[in-house]
Amino acid sequence: MRTVYLDHAATTPVHPEVIAAMLPYFNPMYGNASSVHGFGRKGRMAIDNAREIVAQAIGAQPNEIYFTSGGTESDNIALMGVAEALREKGRHLITSSIEHHAILDTCAYLEKHGYEVTYLPVDVDGLVSPDDVQAAIRPDTILISIGHANNEMGAIQPLAEIGAIAKAHGVYLHTDAVQSFGTLPIDVNELQVDLLSLSGHKIYGPKGIGALYVRRGTRVRPIQFGGGQERKLRPGTENVPGIVGLGRAVELAMEEREARVEHMTRLRDKLIAGLTAVPDVTLNGHPEKRLPGNVNISVKYVEGESLILSLDLRGIAVSSGSACTSGSLDPSHVLIAMGLDHLQAHGSLRLTLGRDTSEADIDYVIEVFPEVVAKLRAMSPLYNRLEREE
Ligand SMILES: *Cc1c(COP(=O)(O)O)cnc(C)c1O
């Protein structure tokens, strides 16, 4: 059976060149990068090289990049680390109601420990309003955290405008750029962000590696303790193969960025047109201000979970919302925040394309999708009742 992977927002296949770059660092170059001998020095050099690549990709300096275990950890260090460092200045944070759970759950933890969090709403397209950010800032606000692009419905936030507001008020701005990094051009000075999270496995790198950008002079405390690695902000023996893999993945992303964007945008728009041609199927998220690889739809009178399972039987891998909440039957907090009702939110489907998605993949999905929807609707009591009434 044909298989089509359309879940690149959950994770991506590791690029063969990334694997090739990593392999020597498992063996023979397995030294601990903190060791003084030759084995150690080879690891250290590889880390320094990767740090330069990541820094250059976002217009930062190498000493502003800290390697972490991924997007989740970067988000945790950013929020908890700033909260801890600035607790005497204030205990108020601003974020949005559509953030990834790595942000929302960290905010919930902070709320239990004496901090206050404002969750900004979004409009029907999933966009945060810079005016709302401005209005939410208080004298005790210490951090604003707004994701660059949403992992569920792909909306791209007006981050530079938010950055200007944060700067004018002297409040730090963090962004979770896990979904946008490698696809959208990112310059930390143009966006005026002080902290930025990124992850390896969303850009054809390995899982379990990521980075946090921290602008020089930004106050942030570590949230774990041990050795002196990553200038004590993220102690623990460095994941040298992972860091090398992240570096190579970033290099490839920068080389291929424009070609990837063009390829994914064209196929995405073809997929959107094909899927929304089915009656009662609507697109969620801003039609233009969205990630090149993201399609999010609501299919009325059908459960998202049934759709996923039926498509999986036909070899098509998609998801509902984020991989982290799949398995729970709660409707997406993102779609609910955009004002969708529970029926629409429950019938939502996310299809995310990648550099390896082909035209034939998209044609196959467009062919199979109407059959699967028709079959499921035929079994839906609600749909049948409405049909009889018409
Ligand atoms: C995947 C993802 C994360 C988590 O990154 P990990 O490297 O898997 O921990 C955080 N934020 C967003 C927006 C993501 O898409």
Short mmCIF file of C-alpha atoms and ligand atoms in Angstrom, two decimals:
data_model
loop_
_atom_site.label_atom_id
_atom_site.label_comp_id
_atom_site.label_asym_id
_atom_site.label_seq_id
_atom_site.Cartn_x
_atom_site.Cartn_y
_atom_site.Cartn_z
CA MET A 1 0.00 0.00 0.00
CA ARG A 2 1.08 3.55 -0.71
CA THR A 3 2.10 5.50 2.41
CA VAL A 4 1.93 9.26 2.65
CA TYR A 5 3.38 11.05 5.66
CA LEU A 6 1.64 14.36 6.29
CA ASP A 7 2.57 14.95 9.92
CA HIS A 8 5.75 17.00 9.59
CA ALA A 9 4.62 19.38 12.35
CA ALA A 10 4.87 16.42 14.76
CA THR A 11 8.29 15.34 13.51
CA THR A 12 10.30 15.00 10.32
CA PRO A 13 12.44 12.23 8.84
CA VAL A 14 16.13 12.74 9.58
CA HIS A 15 17.94 13.98 6.47
CA PRO A 16 20.48 11.36 5.22
CA GLU A 17 23.23 13.99 5.29
CA VAL A 18 22.39 14.73 8.92
CA ILE A 19 22.77 11.04 9.79
CA ALA A 20 26.08 10.90 7.92
CA ALA A 21 27.37 13.94 9.81
CA MET A 22 26.36 12.48 13.18
CA LEU A 23 27.68 8.92 12.85
CA PRO A 24 31.40 9.59 13.50
CA TYR A 25 30.48 11.32 16.77
CA PHE A 26 29.02 8.12 18.20
CA ASN A 27 32.27 6.34 17.36
CA PRO A 28 35.23 6.93 16.87
CA MET A 29 34.86 10.58 17.99
CA TYR A 30 32.96 9.76 21.17
CA GLY A 31 34.99 11.91 23.56
CA ASN A 32 33.37 13.94 26.32
CA ALA A 33 33.58 17.52 25.05
CA SER A 34 34.73 18.65 28.50
CA SER A 35 37.78 16.36 28.42
CA VAL A 36 41.16 17.96 27.78
CA HIS A 37 42.56 15.17 25.59
CA GLY A 38 42.25 14.83 21.84
CA PHE A 39 39.00 12.84 21.98
CA GLY A 40 37.41 15.60 24.01
CA ARG A 41 38.79 18.40 21.85
CA LYS A 42 37.24 16.87 18.71
CA GLY A 43 33.83 16.95 20.39
CA ARG A 44 34.36 20.52 21.58
CA MET A 45 35.31 21.68 18.09
CA ALA A 46 32.20 20.06 16.63
CA ILE A 47 30.01 21.82 19.21
CA ASP A 48 31.64 25.19 18.56
CA ASN A 49 31.07 24.73 14.84
CA ALA A 50 27.39 23.87 15.29
CA ARG A 51 26.92 26.83 17.63
CA GLU A 52 28.24 29.17 14.95
CA ILE A 53 25.90 27.69 12.35
CA VAL A 54 22.82 28.05 14.56
CA ALA A 55 23.80 31.59 15.59
CA GLN A 56 24.33 32.68 12.02
CA ALA A 57 20.98 31.25 10.95
CA ILE A 58 19.11 33.65 13.25
CA GLY A 59 21.45 36.66 13.19
CA ALA A 60 22.82 35.97 16.69
CA GLN A 61 26.29 35.62 18.21
CA PRO A 62 27.57 32.10 19.03
CA ASN A 63 27.76 32.89 22.76
CA GLU A 64 24.02 33.64 22.72
CA ILE A 65 23.15 30.03 21.74
CA TYR A 66 22.58 27.33 24.39
CA PHE A 67 22.02 23.72 23.35
CA THR A 68 19.15 21.96 25.11
CA SER A 69 17.26 18.69 24.72
CA GLY A 70 14.67 20.31 22.45
CA GLY A 71 11.87 22.80 22.12
CA THR A 72 10.17 21.82 25.36
CA GLU A 73 13.27 22.32 27.45
CA SER A 74 14.13 25.60 25.72
CA ASP A 75 10.62 26.89 26.48
CA ASN A 76 10.92 25.77 30.11
CA ILE A 77 14.30 27.45 30.62
CA ALA A 78 13.08 30.66 28.97
CA LEU A 79 9.95 31.02 31.09
CA MET A 80 11.10 29.57 34.40
CA GLY A 81 14.59 31.00 34.07
CA VAL A 82 13.40 34.57 33.49
CA ALA A 83 10.66 34.24 36.13
CA GLU A 84 13.25 33.15 38.67
CA ALA A 85 15.80 35.81 37.71
CA LEU A 86 13.29 38.69 37.79
CA ARG A 87 11.06 37.61 40.69
CA GLU A 88 11.98 40.75 42.63
CA LYS A 89 11.13 42.98 39.66
CA GLY A 90 7.70 41.50 39.05
CA ARG A 91 5.69 38.32 38.70
CA HIS A 92 3.46 38.93 35.70
CA LEU A 93 3.83 37.19 32.33
CA ILE A 94 1.93 37.61 29.08
CA THR A 95 1.31 34.82 26.58
CA SER A 96 -1.47 33.75 24.22
CA SER A 97 -4.21 31.19 24.59
CA ILE A 98 -2.97 29.21 21.54
CA GLU A 99 0.57 28.41 22.67
CA HIS A 100 2.10 24.95 22.64
CA HIS A 101 1.68 23.01 25.88
CA ALA A 102 5.39 23.44 26.60
CA ILE A 103 4.48 27.11 27.20
CA LEU A 104 0.97 26.76 28.63
CA ASP A 105 1.87 24.04 31.12
CA THR A 106 4.94 25.95 32.27
CA CYS A 107 2.74 29.02 32.77
CA ALA A 108 0.30 26.92 34.80
CA TYR A 109 3.19 25.79 36.99
CA LEU A 110 4.32 29.38 37.50
CA GLU A 111 0.76 30.40 38.41
CA LYS A 112 0.84 27.80 41.18
CA HIS A 113 4.04 29.39 42.45
CA GLY A 114 3.06 33.01 42.87
CA TYR A 115 3.14 34.32 39.31
CA GLU A 116 0.27 35.79 37.32
CA VAL A 117 -0.22 35.06 33.63
CA THR A 118 -2.35 36.94 31.09
CA TYR A 119 -3.52 34.72 28.22
CA LEU A 120 -4.26 36.90 25.20
CA PRO A 121 -7.11 35.93 22.88
CA VAL A 122 -6.72 35.43 19.12
CA ASP A 123 -8.99 36.44 16.26
CA VAL A 124 -10.89 34.04 14.02
CA ASP A 125 -7.76 33.54 11.89
CA GLY A 126 -5.67 32.68 14.94
CA LEU A 127 -3.72 35.93 15.13
CA VAL A 128 -2.68 37.77 18.30
CA SER A 129 -3.27 41.53 18.22
CA PRO A 130 -0.21 43.70 19.04
CA ASP A 131 -2.64 46.20 20.63
CA ASP A 132 -3.74 43.51 23.07
CA VAL A 133 -0.11 42.86 23.96
CA GLN A 134 0.44 46.56 24.58
CA ALA A 135 -2.70 46.82 26.73
CA ALA A 136 -1.72 43.82 28.85
CA ILE A 137 1.69 45.18 29.88
CA ARG A 138 1.86 46.24 33.55
CA PRO A 139 4.67 47.69 35.68
CA ASP A 140 5.29 44.18 37.06
CA THR A 141 5.35 42.42 33.66
CA ILE A 142 8.63 40.56 33.26
CA LEU A 143 8.14 38.45 30.13
CA ILE A 144 6.03 38.21 27.00
CA SER A 145 6.02 34.82 25.25
CA ILE A 146 4.31 34.57 21.87
CA GLY A 147 4.96 31.69 19.49
CA HIS A 148 6.21 32.70 16.04
CA ALA A 149 3.98 30.28 14.11
CA ASN A 150 1.34 27.98 15.48
CA ASN A 151 1.91 24.23 15.38
CA GLU A 152 -1.75 23.36 14.88
CA MET A 153 -3.10 25.77 12.26
CA GLY A 154 0.08 27.44 11.07
CA ALA A 155 -0.83 31.10 11.71
CA ILE A 156 2.22 33.39 11.64
CA GLN A 157 2.10 36.06 14.36
CA PRO A 158 3.05 39.74 13.90
CA LEU A 159 6.17 39.15 15.96
CA ALA A 160 8.20 42.19 14.85
CA GLU A 161 5.35 44.49 15.92
CA ILE A 162 5.11 42.72 19.25
CA GLY A 163 8.90 42.94 19.55
CA ALA A 164 8.82 46.71 19.11
CA ILE A 165 6.18 47.01 21.84
CA ALA A 166 8.13 44.79 24.23
CA LYS A 167 11.30 46.78 23.59
CA ALA A 168 9.54 50.12 24.13
CA HIS A 169 8.32 48.90 27.52
CA GLY A 170 11.59 47.26 28.53
CA VAL A 171 9.96 43.83 28.82
CA TYR A 172 11.69 40.68 27.58
CA LEU A 173 10.14 38.91 24.60
CA HIS A 174 10.46 35.14 24.16
CA THR A 175 9.25 33.29 21.09
CA ASP A 176 8.77 29.60 20.48
CA ALA A 177 10.06 29.40 16.90
CA VAL A 178 10.07 25.60 16.73
CA GLN A 179 7.60 25.55 13.82
CA SER A 180 8.89 28.55 11.90
CA PHE A 181 12.64 28.02 12.20
CA GLY A 182 14.09 26.67 8.98
CA THR A 183 11.08 27.81 6.97
CA LEU A 184 10.50 31.50 7.73
CA PRO A 185 13.46 33.87 7.67
CA ILE A 186 14.38 34.72 11.27
CA ASP A 187 16.57 37.57 12.48
CA VAL A 188 16.49 38.07 16.24
CA ASN A 189 17.39 41.75 15.87
CA GLU A 190 14.70 42.50 13.30
CA LEU A 191 12.12 40.68 15.41
CA GLN A 192 13.57 42.22 18.59
CA VAL A 193 13.23 39.01 20.54
CA ASP A 194 15.35 38.38 23.62
CA LEU A 195 14.86 34.62 23.83
CA LEU A 196 13.98 32.11 21.10
CA SER A 197 13.37 28.35 21.21
CA LEU A 198 14.12 25.94 18.37
CA SER A 199 14.18 22.17 17.95
CA GLY A 200 16.12 19.71 15.77
CA HIS A 201 13.50 17.13 14.91
CA LYS A 202 11.11 19.57 13.24
CA ILE A 203 13.77 20.49 10.67
CA TYR A 204 15.01 17.03 9.53
CA GLY A 205 17.44 16.79 12.45
CA PRO A 206 17.44 14.28 15.30
CA LYS A 207 15.02 14.17 18.24
CA GLY A 208 16.21 15.22 21.68
CA ILE A 209 18.23 18.25 20.63
CA GLY A 210 17.32 21.91 20.43
CA ALA A 211 18.61 25.32 21.30
CA LEU A 212 17.68 28.43 23.19
CA TYR A 213 18.84 31.82 21.99
CA VAL A 214 19.38 34.27 24.87
CA ARG A 215 20.27 37.84 23.92
CA ARG A 216 23.46 38.99 25.62
CA GLY A 217 22.68 40.67 28.95
CA THR A 218 19.27 39.00 29.34
CA ARG A 219 18.78 37.76 32.89
CA VAL A 220 17.89 34.10 33.04
CA ARG A 221 18.63 31.54 35.77
CA PRO A 222 19.26 27.84 35.19
CA ILE A 223 16.51 25.41 36.14
CA GLN A 224 18.82 22.42 36.51
CA PHE A 225 22.18 22.09 38.20
CA GLY A 226 25.30 20.02 37.76
CA GLY A 227 28.36 20.66 35.64
CA GLY A 228 29.43 23.85 33.95
CA GLN A 229 28.25 22.96 30.45
CA GLU A 230 26.50 25.57 28.30
CA ARG A 231 27.88 28.20 30.64
CA LYS A 232 25.94 26.65 33.51
CA LEU A 233 22.55 27.52 31.99
CA ARG A 234 22.08 23.94 30.82
CA PRO A 235 24.50 21.65 32.65
CA GLY A 236 24.94 18.01 31.64
CA THR A 237 27.34 16.22 29.26
CA GLU A 238 26.75 17.63 25.81
CA ASN A 239 24.87 15.50 23.27
CA VAL A 240 27.65 15.83 20.70
CA PRO A 241 26.09 13.71 17.91
CA GLY A 242 22.78 15.51 18.43
CA ILE A 243 24.40 18.93 18.35
CA VAL A 244 26.33 18.01 15.19
CA GLY A 245 23.09 16.75 13.64
CA LEU A 246 21.27 19.95 14.56
CA GLY A 247 24.06 22.01 13.03
CA ARG A 248 23.97 20.06 9.77
CA ALA A 249 20.16 20.22 9.66
CA VAL A 250 20.32 24.00 10.07
CA GLU A 251 22.92 24.30 7.31
CA LEU A 252 20.74 22.29 4.93
CA ALA A 253 17.65 24.27 5.90
CA MET A 254 19.41 27.55 5.12
CA GLU A 255 20.67 26.25 1.76
CA GLU A 256 17.32 24.82 0.71
CA ARG A 257 14.98 27.22 2.50
CA GLU A 258 13.55 29.06 -0.49
CA ALA A 259 13.18 25.91 -2.58
CA ARG A 260 11.44 24.14 0.31
CA VAL A 261 9.04 27.04 0.83
CA GLU A 262 8.14 27.22 -2.85
CA HIS A 263 7.61 23.46 -3.11
CA MET A 264 5.52 23.19 0.07
CA THR A 265 3.42 26.28 -0.63
CA ARG A 266 2.43 25.03 -4.07
CA LEU A 267 1.48 21.57 -2.81
CA ARG A 268 -0.24 23.02 0.27
CA ASP A 269 -2.49 25.23 -1.84
CA LYS A 270 -3.33 22.31 -4.12
CA LEU A 271 -4.20 20.20 -1.07
CA ILE A 272 -6.35 22.96 0.46
CA ALA A 273 -8.26 23.35 -2.80
CA GLY A 274 -8.77 19.59 -3.10
CA LEU A 275 -9.94 19.04 0.47
CA THR A 276 -12.22 22.07 0.74
CA ALA A 277 -13.95 21.04 -2.50
CA VAL A 278 -15.74 18.44 -0.34
CA PRO A 279 -19.00 19.93 1.07
CA ASP A 280 -18.83 21.21 4.68
CA VAL A 281 -15.04 21.12 4.82
CA THR A 282 -13.49 24.45 5.87
CA LEU A 283 -9.96 25.76 6.30
CA ASN A 284 -8.86 26.85 9.79
CA GLY A 285 -6.25 29.56 10.27
CA HIS A 286 -5.25 32.57 8.23
CA PRO A 287 -5.27 31.76 4.48
CA GLU A 288 -2.05 33.67 3.69
CA LYS A 289 -0.29 34.31 7.00
CA ARG A 290 0.30 30.61 7.49
CA LEU A 291 3.21 28.20 7.39
CA PRO A 292 3.97 26.86 3.90
CA GLY A 293 3.47 23.27 5.05
CA ASN A 294 0.32 23.62 7.15
CA VAL A 295 -3.23 22.59 6.26
CA ASN A 296 -5.84 22.52 9.04
CA ILE A 297 -9.45 21.77 8.20
CA SER A 298 -12.72 21.11 9.96
CA VAL A 299 -14.86 18.33 8.54
CA LYS A 300 -18.41 18.74 9.73
CA TYR A 301 -20.36 15.72 11.04
CA VAL A 302 -17.20 13.59 11.40
CA GLU A 303 -14.94 12.96 14.40
CA GLY A 304 -11.32 13.93 13.79
CA GLU A 305 -10.13 10.74 15.46
CA SER A 306 -12.24 8.53 13.14
CA LEU A 307 -10.87 10.41 10.15
CA ILE A 308 -7.30 9.85 11.31
CA LEU A 309 -7.88 6.13 11.77
CA SER A 310 -9.67 5.73 8.41
CA LEU A 311 -6.95 7.64 6.57
CA ASP A 312 -4.30 5.60 8.37
CA LEU A 313 -5.92 2.43 6.98
CA ARG A 314 -5.35 3.93 3.53
CA GLY A 315 -1.71 4.65 4.35
CA ILE A 316 -2.12 8.37 5.04
CA ALA A 317 -0.57 9.70 8.27
CA VAL A 318 -2.19 12.90 9.57
CA SER A 319 -3.14 14.24 12.98
CA SER A 320 -5.70 16.28 14.82
CA GLY A 321 -4.08 19.31 16.37
CA SER A 322 -0.85 18.57 18.12
CA ALA A 323 0.73 15.16 18.63
CA CYS A 324 1.09 15.96 22.30
CA THR A 325 -2.67 16.09 22.86
CA SER A 326 -3.68 13.32 20.46
CA GLY A 327 -5.01 10.45 22.43
CA SER A 328 -7.00 12.79 24.63
CA LEU A 329 -10.48 13.48 23.35
CA ASP A 330 -10.47 17.14 24.41
CA PRO A 331 -11.04 19.45 21.47
CA SER A 332 -8.06 21.56 20.43
CA HIS A 333 -7.53 24.56 22.74
CA VAL A 334 -6.23 26.43 19.70
CA LEU A 335 -9.35 26.00 17.58
CA ILE A 336 -11.63 26.74 20.54
CA ALA A 337 -9.67 29.96 21.17
CA MET A 338 -10.31 30.92 17.52
CA GLY A 339 -14.03 30.68 18.19
CA LEU A 340 -14.81 27.36 16.54
CA ASP A 341 -17.63 25.43 18.17
CA HIS A 342 -17.01 21.97 19.62
CA LEU A 343 -18.46 20.23 16.55
CA GLN A 344 -15.97 21.97 14.25
CA ALA A 345 -13.09 21.55 16.67
CA HIS A 346 -13.78 17.83 17.09
CA GLY A 347 -13.86 17.31 13.33
CA SER A 348 -10.52 18.99 12.78
CA LEU A 349 -7.61 17.53 10.92
CA ARG A 350 -4.04 18.73 10.54
CA LEU A 351 -2.03 17.76 7.46
CA THR A 352 1.52 19.08 7.43
CA LEU A 353 3.78 18.81 4.41
CA GLY A 354 7.55 18.58 4.21
CA ARG A 355 10.46 18.84 1.81
CA ASP A 356 9.94 15.18 0.92
CA THR A 357 6.21 15.46 0.12
CA SER A 358 5.54 14.77 -3.57
CA GLU A 359 2.83 15.83 -5.97
CA ALA A 360 1.77 12.17 -6.22
CA ASP A 361 1.32 12.12 -2.41
CA ILE A 362 -1.03 15.08 -2.60
CA ASP A 363 -2.95 13.63 -5.56
CA TYR A 364 -3.46 10.38 -3.62
CA VAL A 365 -4.81 12.23 -0.55
CA ILE A 366 -7.15 14.33 -2.67
CA GLU A 367 -8.45 11.11 -4.26
CA VAL A 368 -8.92 9.15 -1.02
CA PHE A 369 -10.25 11.93 1.25
CA PRO A 370 -13.78 12.32 -0.26
CA GLU A 371 -14.35 8.55 -0.11
CA VAL A 372 -13.30 8.37 3.53
CA VAL A 373 -15.45 11.37 4.51
CA ALA A 374 -18.48 10.00 2.65
CA LYS A 375 -18.15 6.64 4.40
CA LEU A 376 -17.87 8.17 7.85
CA ARG A 377 -20.73 10.59 7.25
CA ALA A 378 -22.95 7.72 6.11
CA MET A 379 -22.46 6.26 9.61
CA SER A 380 -23.07 9.57 11.41
CA PRO A 381 -26.54 9.84 13.01
CA LEU A 382 -26.30 13.65 13.06
CA TYR A 383 -25.44 13.85 9.36
CA ASN A 384 -28.25 11.47 8.39
CA ARG A 385 -30.81 13.43 10.39
CA LEU A 386 -29.77 16.66 8.68
CA GLU A 387 -29.88 14.99 5.27
CA ARG A 388 -33.49 13.84 5.88
CA GLU A 389 -34.53 17.30 7.00
CA GLU A 390 -33.22 18.92 3.81
C1 LIG B 1 7.31 20.28 18.68
C2 LIG B 1 7.13 21.59 19.36
C3 LIG B 1 7.67 21.83 20.63
C4 LIG B 1 8.40 20.76 21.40
O1 LIG B 1 9.69 20.53 20.88
P1 LIG B 1 10.44 19.17 21.31
O2 LIG B 1 11.79 19.32 20.67
O3 LIG B 1 9.64 18.06 20.74
O4 LIG B 1 10.50 19.17 22.79
C5 LIG B 1 7.50 23.07 21.19
N1 LIG B 1 6.84 24.03 20.55
C6 LIG B 1 6.30 23.86 19.34
C7 LIG B 1 5.59 24.98 18.67
C8 LIG B 1 6.42 22.63 18.69
O5 LIG B 1 5.87 22.44 17.50
#
